[in-house]
Tab-separated table of N, CA, C and O in Angstrom:
chain	number	residue	atom	x	y	z
E	258	MET	N	124.956	160.673	185.502
E	258	MET	CA	124.233	161.067	184.415
E	258	MET	C	122.933	159.886	184.068
E	258	MET	O	122.229	160.202	183.764
E	259	ARG	N	123.740	158.468	184.685
E	259	ARG	CA	122.575	157.538	184.636
E	259	ARG	C	121.760	157.701	185.501
E	259	ARG	O	120.483	157.228	185.349
E	260	ARG	N	122.019	157.980	186.488
E	260	ARG	CA	120.784	158.421	187.866
E	260	ARG	C	119.830	159.663	187.303
E	260	ARG	O	118.499	159.197	187.561
E	261	HIS	N	120.433	160.463	186.404
E	261	HIS	CA	119.287	161.277	185.994
E	261	HIS	C	118.529	160.771	185.140
E	261	HIS	O	117.289	161.324	185.078
E	262	LEU	N	119.194	159.905	184.544
E	262	LEU	CA	118.140	159.591	183.275
E	262	LEU	C	117.003	158.283	183.687
E	262	LEU	O	115.899	158.437	183.544
E	263	ALA	N	117.630	157.672	184.953
E	263	ALA	CA	116.765	156.716	185.539
E	263	ALA	C	115.205	157.451	186.280
E	263	ALA	O	114.296	157.509	186.336
E	264	ILE	N	115.691	158.706	186.908
E	264	ILE	CA	114.692	159.429	187.556
E	264	ILE	C	113.803	160.000	186.443
E	264	ILE	O	112.571	160.001	186.683
E	265	LEU	N	114.332	160.529	185.466
E	265	LEU	CA	113.757	160.963	184.376
E	265	LEU	C	112.684	159.958	183.352
E	265	LEU	O	111.163	160.273	183.357
E	266	THR	N	113.008	158.581	183.510
E	266	THR	CA	112.486	157.756	182.939
E	266	THR	C	111.326	157.201	184.201
E	266	THR	O	109.799	157.100	183.694
E	267	VAL	N	111.646	157.242	185.266
E	267	VAL	CA	110.498	157.012	186.282
E	267	VAL	C	109.409	158.056	186.256
E	267	VAL	O	108.043	157.555	186.106
E	268	LEU	N	109.451	158.874	186.556
E	268	LEU	CA	108.965	160.325	186.170
E	268	LEU	C	107.814	160.447	185.046
E	268	LEU	O	106.784	160.562	184.929
E	269	ALA	N	108.431	160.134	183.620
E	269	ALA	CA	107.912	159.805	182.680
E	269	ALA	C	106.673	158.867	182.507
E	269	ALA	O	105.738	158.888	182.061
E	270	LEU	N	107.295	157.895	183.052
E	270	LEU	CA	106.375	156.506	183.523
E	270	LEU	C	105.229	156.627	184.470
E	270	LEU	O	104.174	156.196	184.345
E	271	SER	N	105.227	157.236	185.486
E	271	SER	CA	104.617	157.246	186.141
E	271	SER	C	103.380	158.405	185.712
E	271	SER	O	102.408	158.700	186.750
E	272	THR	N	103.654	159.471	185.133
E	272	THR	CA	102.834	160.517	184.958
E	272	THR	C	101.478	160.155	184.168
E	272	THR	O	100.295	160.792	184.974
E	273	PRO	N	101.309	159.510	183.314
E	273	PRO	CA	100.246	158.829	182.993
E	273	PRO	C	99.160	158.310	184.329
E	273	PRO	O	97.872	158.630	183.890
E	274	VAL	N	99.674	157.508	184.971
E	274	VAL	CA	98.986	156.918	186.229
E	274	VAL	C	98.526	157.638	187.143
E	274	VAL	O	97.337	157.544	187.406
E	275	VAL	N	99.151	158.794	187.423
E	275	VAL	CA	98.630	160.428	188.117
E	275	VAL	C	97.814	160.569	187.221
E	275	VAL	O	97.121	161.119	187.679
E	276	LEU	N	97.584	161.084	185.952
E	276	LEU	CA	96.559	161.756	185.298
E	276	LEU	C	95.559	160.767	185.274
E	276	LEU	O	94.545	161.623	185.544
E	277	SER	N	95.466	159.386	184.793
E	277	SER	CA	94.301	158.688	184.867
E	277	SER	C	93.783	158.813	186.509
E	277	SER	O	92.514	158.407	186.428
E	278	ALA	N	94.476	158.601	187.471
E	278	ALA	CA	93.475	158.744	189.049
E	278	ALA	C	93.113	159.884	189.147
E	278	ALA	O	91.924	159.874	189.589
E	279	GLN	N	93.680	161.181	188.602
E	279	GLN	CA	92.973	162.117	188.703
E	279	GLN	C	91.811	162.360	187.809
E	279	GLN	O	90.415	162.904	188.162
E	280	ASP	N	91.633	161.641	186.366
E	280	ASP	CA	90.739	161.479	185.735
E	280	ASP	C	89.365	160.761	186.256
E	280	ASP	O	88.540	161.305	186.701
E	281	SER	N	89.845	159.664	187.279
E	281	SER	CA	88.844	158.512	187.746
E	281	SER	C	88.233	159.603	188.928
E	281	SER	O	86.900	159.329	189.111
E	282	GLY	N	89.141	159.987	189.455
E	282	GLY	CA	88.356	161.051	190.724
E	282	GLY	C	87.355	161.837	190.480
E	282	GLY	O	86.641	162.163	191.054
E	283	ALA	N	87.764	162.812	189.236
E	283	ALA	CA	86.456	163.769	188.778
E	283	ALA	C	85.413	162.777	188.195
E	283	ALA	O	84.126	163.599	188.711
E	284	VAL	N	85.405	161.729	187.535
E	284	VAL	CA	84.049	160.648	187.150
E	284	VAL	C	83.479	160.723	188.346
E	284	VAL	O	82.358	160.591	188.459
E	285	LYS	N	84.286	159.834	189.517
E	285	LYS	CA	83.411	160.016	190.771
E	285	LYS	C	82.679	161.030	191.372
E	285	LYS	O	81.733	160.790	191.795
E	286	GLN	N	83.502	162.002	191.380
E	286	GLN	CA	82.818	163.038	191.953
E	286	GLN	C	81.831	163.333	191.084
E	286	GLN	O	80.717	164.002	191.866
E	287	ASP	N	81.605	163.673	189.562
E	287	ASP	CA	80.763	163.822	189.197
E	287	ASP	C	79.408	163.095	189.354
E	287	ASP	O	78.038	163.248	188.853
E	288	ARG	N	79.783	161.727	189.278
E	288	ARG	CA	78.501	160.282	189.401
E	288	ARG	C	77.799	160.819	190.928
E	288	ARG	O	76.725	160.600	191.303
E	289	LYS	N	78.863	161.223	191.948
E	289	LYS	CA	78.264	161.611	193.370
E	289	LYS	C	77.506	162.838	193.381
E	289	LYS	O	76.379	162.907	193.798
E	290	GLU	N	77.955	164.021	192.783
E	290	GLU	CA	76.847	165.222	192.451
E	290	GLU	C	75.431	164.777	191.418
E	290	GLU	O	74.511	165.404	191.911
E	291	VAL	N	75.653	164.037	190.688
E	291	VAL	CA	74.415	163.409	190.038
E	291	VAL	C	73.296	163.067	190.656
E	291	VAL	O	72.265	163.150	190.853
E	292	ARG	N	74.051	161.982	191.818
E	292	ARG	CA	73.299	161.327	192.790
E	292	ARG	C	72.752	162.212	193.513
E	292	ARG	O	71.282	162.199	193.849
E	293	HIS	N	73.337	163.025	194.153
E	293	HIS	CA	72.949	164.301	195.196
E	293	HIS	C	71.558	165.001	194.330
E	293	HIS	O	70.769	165.560	195.217
E	294	ASP	N	72.147	165.385	193.131
E	294	ASP	CA	70.842	166.273	192.541
E	294	ASP	C	69.802	165.516	192.314
E	294	ASP	O	68.602	165.963	192.072
E	295	ARG	N	69.946	164.221	192.012
E	295	ARG	CA	68.466	163.637	191.804
E	295	ARG	C	67.686	163.168	192.880
E	295	ARG	O	66.668	163.372	192.905
E	296	ARG	N	68.468	163.070	194.287
E	296	ARG	CA	68.262	162.718	195.563
E	296	ARG	C	66.934	164.426	195.921
E	296	ARG	O	66.133	164.536	196.153
E	297	GLU	N	67.946	165.308	195.544
E	297	GLU	CA	67.160	166.673	195.586
E	297	GLU	C	65.892	166.971	195.005
E	297	GLU	O	65.026	167.675	195.966
E	298	LEU	N	66.026	166.673	193.689
E	298	LEU	CA	64.769	166.814	192.950
E	298	LEU	C	63.811	165.764	193.227
E	298	LEU	O	62.606	166.332	193.628
E	299	ARG	N	63.915	164.849	193.810
E	299	ARG	CA	62.852	163.941	194.403
E	299	ARG	C	62.372	164.716	195.418
E	299	ARG	O	61.021	164.736	195.416
E	300	GLY	N	63.473	165.091	196.214
E	300	GLY	CA	62.450	165.542	197.562
E	300	GLY	C	61.814	167.030	196.846
E	300	GLY	O	60.680	167.026	197.951
E	301	ASP	N	62.277	167.933	196.385
E	301	ASP	CA	61.601	169.133	195.986
E	301	ASP	C	60.134	168.422	195.168
E	301	ASP	O	59.140	169.306	195.628
E	302	ARG	N	60.094	167.738	194.449
E	302	ARG	CA	58.999	167.074	193.838
E	302	ARG	C	57.911	166.314	195.026
E	302	ARG	O	56.813	166.604	194.942
E	303	LYS	N	58.258	165.813	195.629
E	303	LYS	CA	57.503	165.380	196.968
E	303	LYS	C	56.899	166.784	197.645
E	303	LYS	O	55.889	166.759	198.055
E	304	ASP	N	57.563	167.640	198.174
E	304	ASP	CA	57.608	168.741	198.341
E	304	ASP	C	56.128	169.450	198.083
E	304	ASP	O	55.089	169.961	198.102
E	305	ILE	N	56.347	169.717	196.736
E	305	ILE	CA	55.305	170.170	195.516
E	305	ILE	C	54.237	169.841	195.581
E	305	ILE	O	53.025	170.370	195.810
E	306	ARG	N	54.298	168.085	195.595
E	306	ARG	CA	52.796	167.354	195.865
E	306	ARG	C	52.407	167.997	197.029
E	306	ARG	O	51.003	167.973	197.034
E	307	HIS	N	53.066	167.803	198.135
E	307	HIS	CA	52.283	167.974	199.529
E	307	HIS	C	51.651	169.120	199.526
E	307	HIS	O	50.875	169.625	200.023
E	308	ASP	N	52.174	170.429	198.976
E	308	ASP	CA	51.972	171.488	198.988
E	308	ASP	C	50.870	172.064	198.041
E	308	ASP	O	50.021	172.689	198.434
E	309	THR	N	50.971	171.245	197.056
E	309	THR	CA	49.438	171.280	196.295
E	309	THR	C	48.252	170.792	196.627
E	309	THR	O	47.356	171.283	196.456
E	310	ARG	N	48.348	169.762	197.647
E	310	ARG	CA	47.350	169.210	198.321
E	310	ARG	C	46.864	169.907	199.288
E	310	ARG	O	45.801	170.053	199.836
E	311	ASP	N	47.903	170.628	200.001
E	311	ASP	CA	47.687	171.603	200.987
E	311	ASP	C	46.955	172.752	200.435
E	311	ASP	O	45.732	173.150	200.964
E	312	VAL	N	47.513	173.146	199.137
E	312	VAL	CA	46.923	174.522	198.502
E	312	VAL	C	45.421	173.959	198.514
E	312	VAL	O	44.452	174.697	198.570
E	313	ARG	N	44.696	173.080	197.682
E	313	ARG	CA	43.595	172.368	197.373
E	313	ARG	C	42.710	172.445	198.716
E	313	ARG	O	41.477	173.003	198.779
E	314	GLN	N	43.293	172.083	199.718
E	314	GLN	CA	42.513	171.759	201.142
E	314	GLN	C	42.366	173.031	201.670
E	314	GLN	O	40.731	173.579	201.967
E	315	ASP	N	43.061	174.124	201.823
E	315	ASP	CA	42.808	175.413	202.162
E	315	ASP	C	41.943	176.082	201.334
E	315	ASP	O	40.960	176.814	202.004
E	316	ARG	N	41.903	175.771	199.891
E	316	ARG	CA	40.702	176.452	198.812
E	316	ARG	C	39.678	175.748	199.607
E	316	ARG	O	38.523	176.914	199.989
E	317	ARG	N	39.331	174.894	199.969
E	317	ARG	CA	37.924	174.410	200.040
E	317	ARG	C	37.800	174.759	201.378
E	317	ARG	O	36.326	175.084	201.700
E	318	ASP	N	38.441	174.786	202.112
E	318	ASP	CA	38.759	175.294	203.980
E	318	ASP	C	37.747	177.124	203.415
E	318	ASP	O	36.880	176.995	204.212
E	319	VAL	N	38.705	177.351	202.829
E	319	VAL	CA	38.376	179.317	202.718
E	319	VAL	C	37.051	179.120	201.907
E	319	VAL	O	35.982	179.924	202.472
E	320	ARG	N	36.519	178.570	200.928
E	320	ARG	CA	35.339	178.243	200.643
E	320	ARG	C	34.006	177.683	201.346
E	320	ARG	O	32.929	178.594	201.281
E	321	GLN	N	34.472	177.083	202.372
E	321	GLN	CA	33.241	176.335	203.210
E	321	GLN	C	33.195	177.671	204.375
E	321	GLN	O	31.913	177.722	204.679
E	322	ASP	N	34.077	178.219	204.741
E	322	ASP	CA	33.834	179.134	205.766
E	322	ASP	C	33.433	180.417	205.213
E	322	ASP	O	32.461	180.590	205.833
E	323	LEU	N	33.444	180.380	204.244
E	323	LEU	CA	32.572	181.932	203.467
E	323	LEU	C	30.900	181.216	203.205
E	323	LEU	O	30.420	182.078	203.344
E	324	LYS	N	30.925	180.496	203.015
E	324	LYS	CA	29.311	179.788	202.692
E	324	LYS	C	28.766	179.778	203.995
E	324	LYS	O	27.753	179.854	203.889
E	325	GLN	N	29.558	179.644	205.059
E	325	GLN	CA	28.882	179.274	206.096
E	325	GLN	C	29.131	180.742	207.272
E	325	GLN	O	28.585	180.867	208.263
E	326	GLY	N	29.797	182.229	206.499
E	326	GLY	CA	29.491	183.160	206.975
E	326	GLY	C	30.540	183.869	207.863
E	326	GLY	O	30.430	184.164	208.826
E	327	ASP	N	31.434	182.405	208.432
E	327	ASP	CA	32.602	182.415	209.279
E	327	ASP	C	33.849	183.041	208.690
E	327	ASP	O	34.870	182.337	208.343
E	328	THR	N	34.009	184.564	208.624
E	328	THR	CA	34.740	185.262	208.195
E	328	THR	C	36.232	185.401	208.899
E	328	THR	O	37.064	185.373	208.507
E	329	THR	N	36.050	184.893	209.968
E	329	THR	CA	37.455	184.712	211.129
E	329	THR	C	38.172	183.552	210.554
E	329	THR	O	39.263	183.723	210.262
E	330	ASP	N	37.456	182.631	210.187
E	330	ASP	CA	38.343	181.307	210.007
E	330	ASP	C	38.426	181.772	208.585
E	330	ASP	O	39.669	180.805	207.904
E	331	ALA	N	37.715	182.111	207.862
E	331	ALA	CA	37.882	182.237	206.156
E	331	ALA	C	39.332	182.899	206.093
E	331	ALA	O	40.315	182.642	205.142
E	332	ARG	N	39.737	184.374	207.163
E	332	ARG	CA	40.809	184.951	206.821
E	332	ARG	C	42.066	184.102	207.283
E	332	ARG	O	43.082	183.687	206.503
E	333	ARG	N	42.133	183.329	208.165
E	333	ARG	CA	42.902	182.340	208.953
E	333	ARG	C	43.430	181.188	207.714
E	333	ARG	O	44.341	181.110	207.411
E	334	ASP	N	42.227	180.987	207.222
E	334	ASP	CA	42.643	179.854	205.962
E	334	ASP	C	43.259	180.407	204.848
E	334	ASP	O	44.070	179.897	204.107
E	335	ALA	N	42.745	181.893	204.741
E	335	ALA	CA	43.556	182.377	203.476
E	335	ALA	C	44.848	182.726	203.592
E	335	ALA	O	45.774	182.735	202.621
E	336	ARG	N	45.157	183.005	205.008
E	336	ARG	CA	46.645	183.069	205.253
E	336	ARG	C	47.482	181.839	204.922
E	336	ARG	O	48.590	182.062	204.268
E	337	GLU	N	46.966	180.750	205.658
E	337	GLU	CA	47.333	179.405	205.283
E	337	GLU	C	47.678	179.216	203.818
E	337	GLU	O	48.446	178.818	203.226
E	338	LEU	N	46.830	179.429	202.858
E	338	LEU	CA	46.858	179.296	201.497
E	338	LEU	C	48.137	180.119	200.854
E	338	LEU	O	48.646	179.607	200.046
E	339	ARG	N	47.634	181.317	201.181
E	339	ARG	CA	48.955	182.270	200.933
E	339	ARG	C	50.455	181.778	201.061
E	339	ARG	O	51.052	181.422	200.482
E	340	ARG	N	50.739	181.320	202.618
E	340	ARG	CA	51.705	180.565	202.918
E	340	ARG	C	52.042	179.337	202.019
E	340	ARG	O	53.302	179.058	201.371
E	341	ASP	N	51.362	178.619	201.759
E	341	ASP	CA	51.106	177.085	201.123
E	341	ASP	C	51.602	177.772	199.617
E	341	ASP	O	52.511	177.156	199.167
E	342	ARG	N	51.064	178.940	199.276
E	342	ARG	CA	51.145	179.210	197.587
E	342	ARG	C	52.603	179.683	197.272
E	342	ARG	O	53.484	179.066	196.476
E	343	ARG	N	53.106	180.389	198.434
E	343	ARG	CA	54.859	180.656	198.424
E	343	ARG	C	55.770	179.711	198.625
E	343	ARG	O	56.474	179.255	198.097
E	344	ASP	N	54.905	178.655	199.256
E	344	ASP	CA	56.018	177.555	199.396
E	344	ASP	C	56.481	176.869	198.710
E	344	ASP	O	57.324	176.443	198.088
E	345	ARG	N	55.350	176.402	197.853
E	345	ARG	CA	55.195	175.734	196.664
E	345	ARG	C	56.211	176.476	195.345
E	345	ARG	O	56.751	175.998	194.927
E	346	ARG	N	55.496	177.838	195.725
E	346	ARG	CA	56.529	178.666	194.647
E	346	ARG	C	58.026	178.334	194.733
E	346	ARG	O	58.915	178.284	193.810
E	347	HIS	N	58.491	178.338	196.048
E	347	HIS	CA	59.951	178.291	196.300
E	347	HIS	C	60.390	176.550	195.946
E	347	HIS	O	61.504	176.634	195.613
E	348	ASP	N	59.427	175.631	196.532
E	348	ASP	CA	60.100	174.735	195.805
E	348	ASP	C	59.857	174.249	194.313
E	348	ASP	O	61.171	173.377	193.963
E	349	VAL	N	59.319	174.943	193.860
E	349	VAL	CA	59.089	174.578	192.329
E	349	VAL	C	60.483	175.564	191.469
E	349	VAL	O	61.115	175.023	191.010
E	350	ARG	N	60.850	176.742	192.164
E	350	ARG	CA	62.185	177.346	191.740
E	350	ARG	C	63.333	176.266	192.388
E	350	ARG	O	64.196	176.256	191.472
E	351	ASP	N	63.424	175.862	193.490
E	351	ASP	CA	64.298	174.954	194.243
E	351	ASP	C	64.514	173.769	193.052
E	351	ASP	O	65.823	173.299	192.661
E	352	ALA	N	63.374	173.086	192.573
E	352	ALA	CA	63.354	171.996	191.369
E	352	ALA	C	63.959	172.664	190.566
E	352	ALA	O	65.054	171.791	189.655
E	353	ARG	N	63.702	173.356	189.813
E	353	ARG	CA	64.018	174.146	188.247
E	353	ARG	C	65.684	174.191	188.219
E	353	ARG	O	66.279	173.901	187.842
E	354	ARG	N	66.325	174.606	189.679
E	354	ARG	CA	67.715	174.664	190.095
E	354	ARG	C	68.126	173.298	190.096
E	354	ARG	O	69.043	173.352	189.690
E	355	ASP	N	67.408	172.640	190.638
E	355	ASP	CA	67.981	171.266	190.744
E	355	ASP	C	68.375	170.251	189.521
E	355	ASP	O	69.277	169.568	189.072
E	356	ARG	N	67.212	170.809	188.382
E	356	ARG	CA	67.111	170.323	187.247
E	356	ARG	C	68.468	170.740	186.625
E	356	ARG	O	69.132	170.095	185.521
E	357	ARG	N	68.667	171.853	186.447
E	357	ARG	CA	69.701	172.478	186.159
E	357	ARG	C	71.255	171.991	186.514
E	357	ARG	O	71.695	171.841	185.619
E	358	ASP	N	71.132	171.888	187.536
E	358	ASP	CA	72.383	171.353	188.133
E	358	ASP	C	72.646	170.271	187.436
E	358	ASP	O	73.706	169.209	187.279
E	359	LEU	N	71.631	169.188	187.841
E	359	LEU	CA	71.630	167.492	187.295
E	359	LEU	C	72.147	167.499	185.662
E	359	LEU	O	72.677	166.906	185.908
E	360	ARG	N	71.577	168.826	184.823
E	360	ARG	CA	71.873	168.739	183.487
E	360	ARG	C	73.272	169.162	183.085
E	360	ARG	O	74.223	168.476	182.750
E	361	GLN	N	73.761	170.081	184.191
E	361	GLN	CA	75.189	170.109	183.796
E	361	GLN	C	76.104	169.375	184.498
E	361	GLN	O	77.079	168.990	183.919
E	362	ASP	N	75.555	168.624	185.447
E	362	ASP	CA	76.682	167.421	186.143
E	362	ASP	C	76.526	166.451	185.359
E	362	ASP	O	77.583	165.730	185.212
E	363	ARG	N	75.410	165.964	184.370
E	363	ARG	CA	75.560	165.094	183.531
E	363	ARG	C	76.737	165.248	182.362
E	363	ARG	O	77.318	164.651	182.193
E	364	LYS	N	76.461	166.753	181.795
E	364	LYS	CA	77.338	166.665	180.877
E	364	LYS	C	78.686	166.918	181.463
E	364	LYS	O	79.537	166.742	180.613
E	365	ASP	N	79.023	167.298	182.549
E	365	ASP	CA	80.119	167.404	182.797
E	365	ASP	C	81.216	165.665	183.394
E	365	ASP	O	81.893	165.282	182.817
E	366	LEU	N	80.185	164.876	183.681
E	366	LEU	CA	80.196	163.615	183.890
E	366	LEU	C	80.512	162.810	182.175
E	366	LEU	O	81.416	161.901	182.272
E	367	HIS	N	79.985	163.113	181.276
E	367	HIS	CA	79.973	162.675	180.154
E	367	HIS	C	81.520	163.236	179.454
E	367	HIS	O	81.972	162.510	178.648
E	368	GLN	N	81.459	164.293	179.389
E	368	GLN	CA	83.126	164.798	179.285
E	368	GLN	C	84.142	164.538	179.667
E	368	GLN	O	85.336	163.497	179.042
E	369	ASP	N	84.016	164.072	181.426
E	369	ASP	CA	84.940	163.541	181.875
E	369	ASP	C	85.353	161.968	181.409
E	369	ASP	O	86.758	161.215	181.237
E	370	LYS	N	84.101	161.226	181.151
E	370	LYS	CA	84.377	159.867	180.447
E	370	LYS	C	84.822	160.026	179.151
E	370	LYS	O	85.683	158.935	178.412
E	371	GLN	N	84.987	161.163	178.025
E	371	GLN	CA	84.931	160.977	177.044
E	371	GLN	C	86.555	161.438	177.164
E	371	GLN	O	87.386	160.991	176.156
E	372	GLU	N	87.135	162.143	178.076
E	372	GLU	CA	88.554	162.485	178.020
E	372	GLU	C	89.401	161.420	178.907
E	372	GLU	O	90.460	161.056	178.079
E	373	LYS	N	88.665	160.524	179.630
E	373	LYS	CA	89.207	159.290	179.969
E	373	LYS	C	89.476	158.251	178.920
E	373	LYS	O	90.025	157.707	178.651
E	374	GLN	N	88.526	157.892	178.158
E	374	GLN	CA	88.628	157.180	176.973
E	374	GLN	C	89.745	157.912	176.201
E	374	GLN	O	90.233	157.320	175.283
E	375	ASP	N	89.578	159.415	175.618
E	375	ASP	CA	90.663	159.741	174.762
E	375	ASP	C	92.297	159.584	175.084
E	375	ASP	O	93.159	159.416	174.671
E	376	SER	N	92.263	159.776	176.727
E	376	SER	CA	93.546	159.547	177.240
E	376	SER	C	94.085	157.553	177.229
E	376	SER	O	95.440	157.668	177.164
E	377	THR	N	93.094	157.006	177.214
E	377	THR	CA	93.214	155.420	177.302
E	377	THR	C	93.902	155.297	175.675
E	377	THR	O	94.327	154.170	175.418
E	378	LYS	N	93.614	155.812	174.706
E	378	LYS	CA	94.097	155.452	173.100
E	378	LYS	C	95.543	155.469	173.071
E	378	LYS	O	95.857	156.559	173.400
């Protein structure tokens, strides 16, 4: 009987330690996800800036080619312009998703911190 009581006591005392270790793992994972989302968002913004510069340059090229009467180069530059605009649209969409993910991960991180504080009280 004493042996069973000792085992139950050990289990009862070790349970909060196990739960707090799981909580800290969740907080750590959420922090990692927030960093990852920020990094992806920075990359998307950089791609958008680069694509915007390419679009401006392609517009200038198309106007200049049309002004000079070079329709072949104008068509080629117009295709590049469409490709760059499409790429920019995709990057904007990715940035929007990354912002949404970042918001959700920050929310999860905040909730995990709150749960951890509540469990230590």
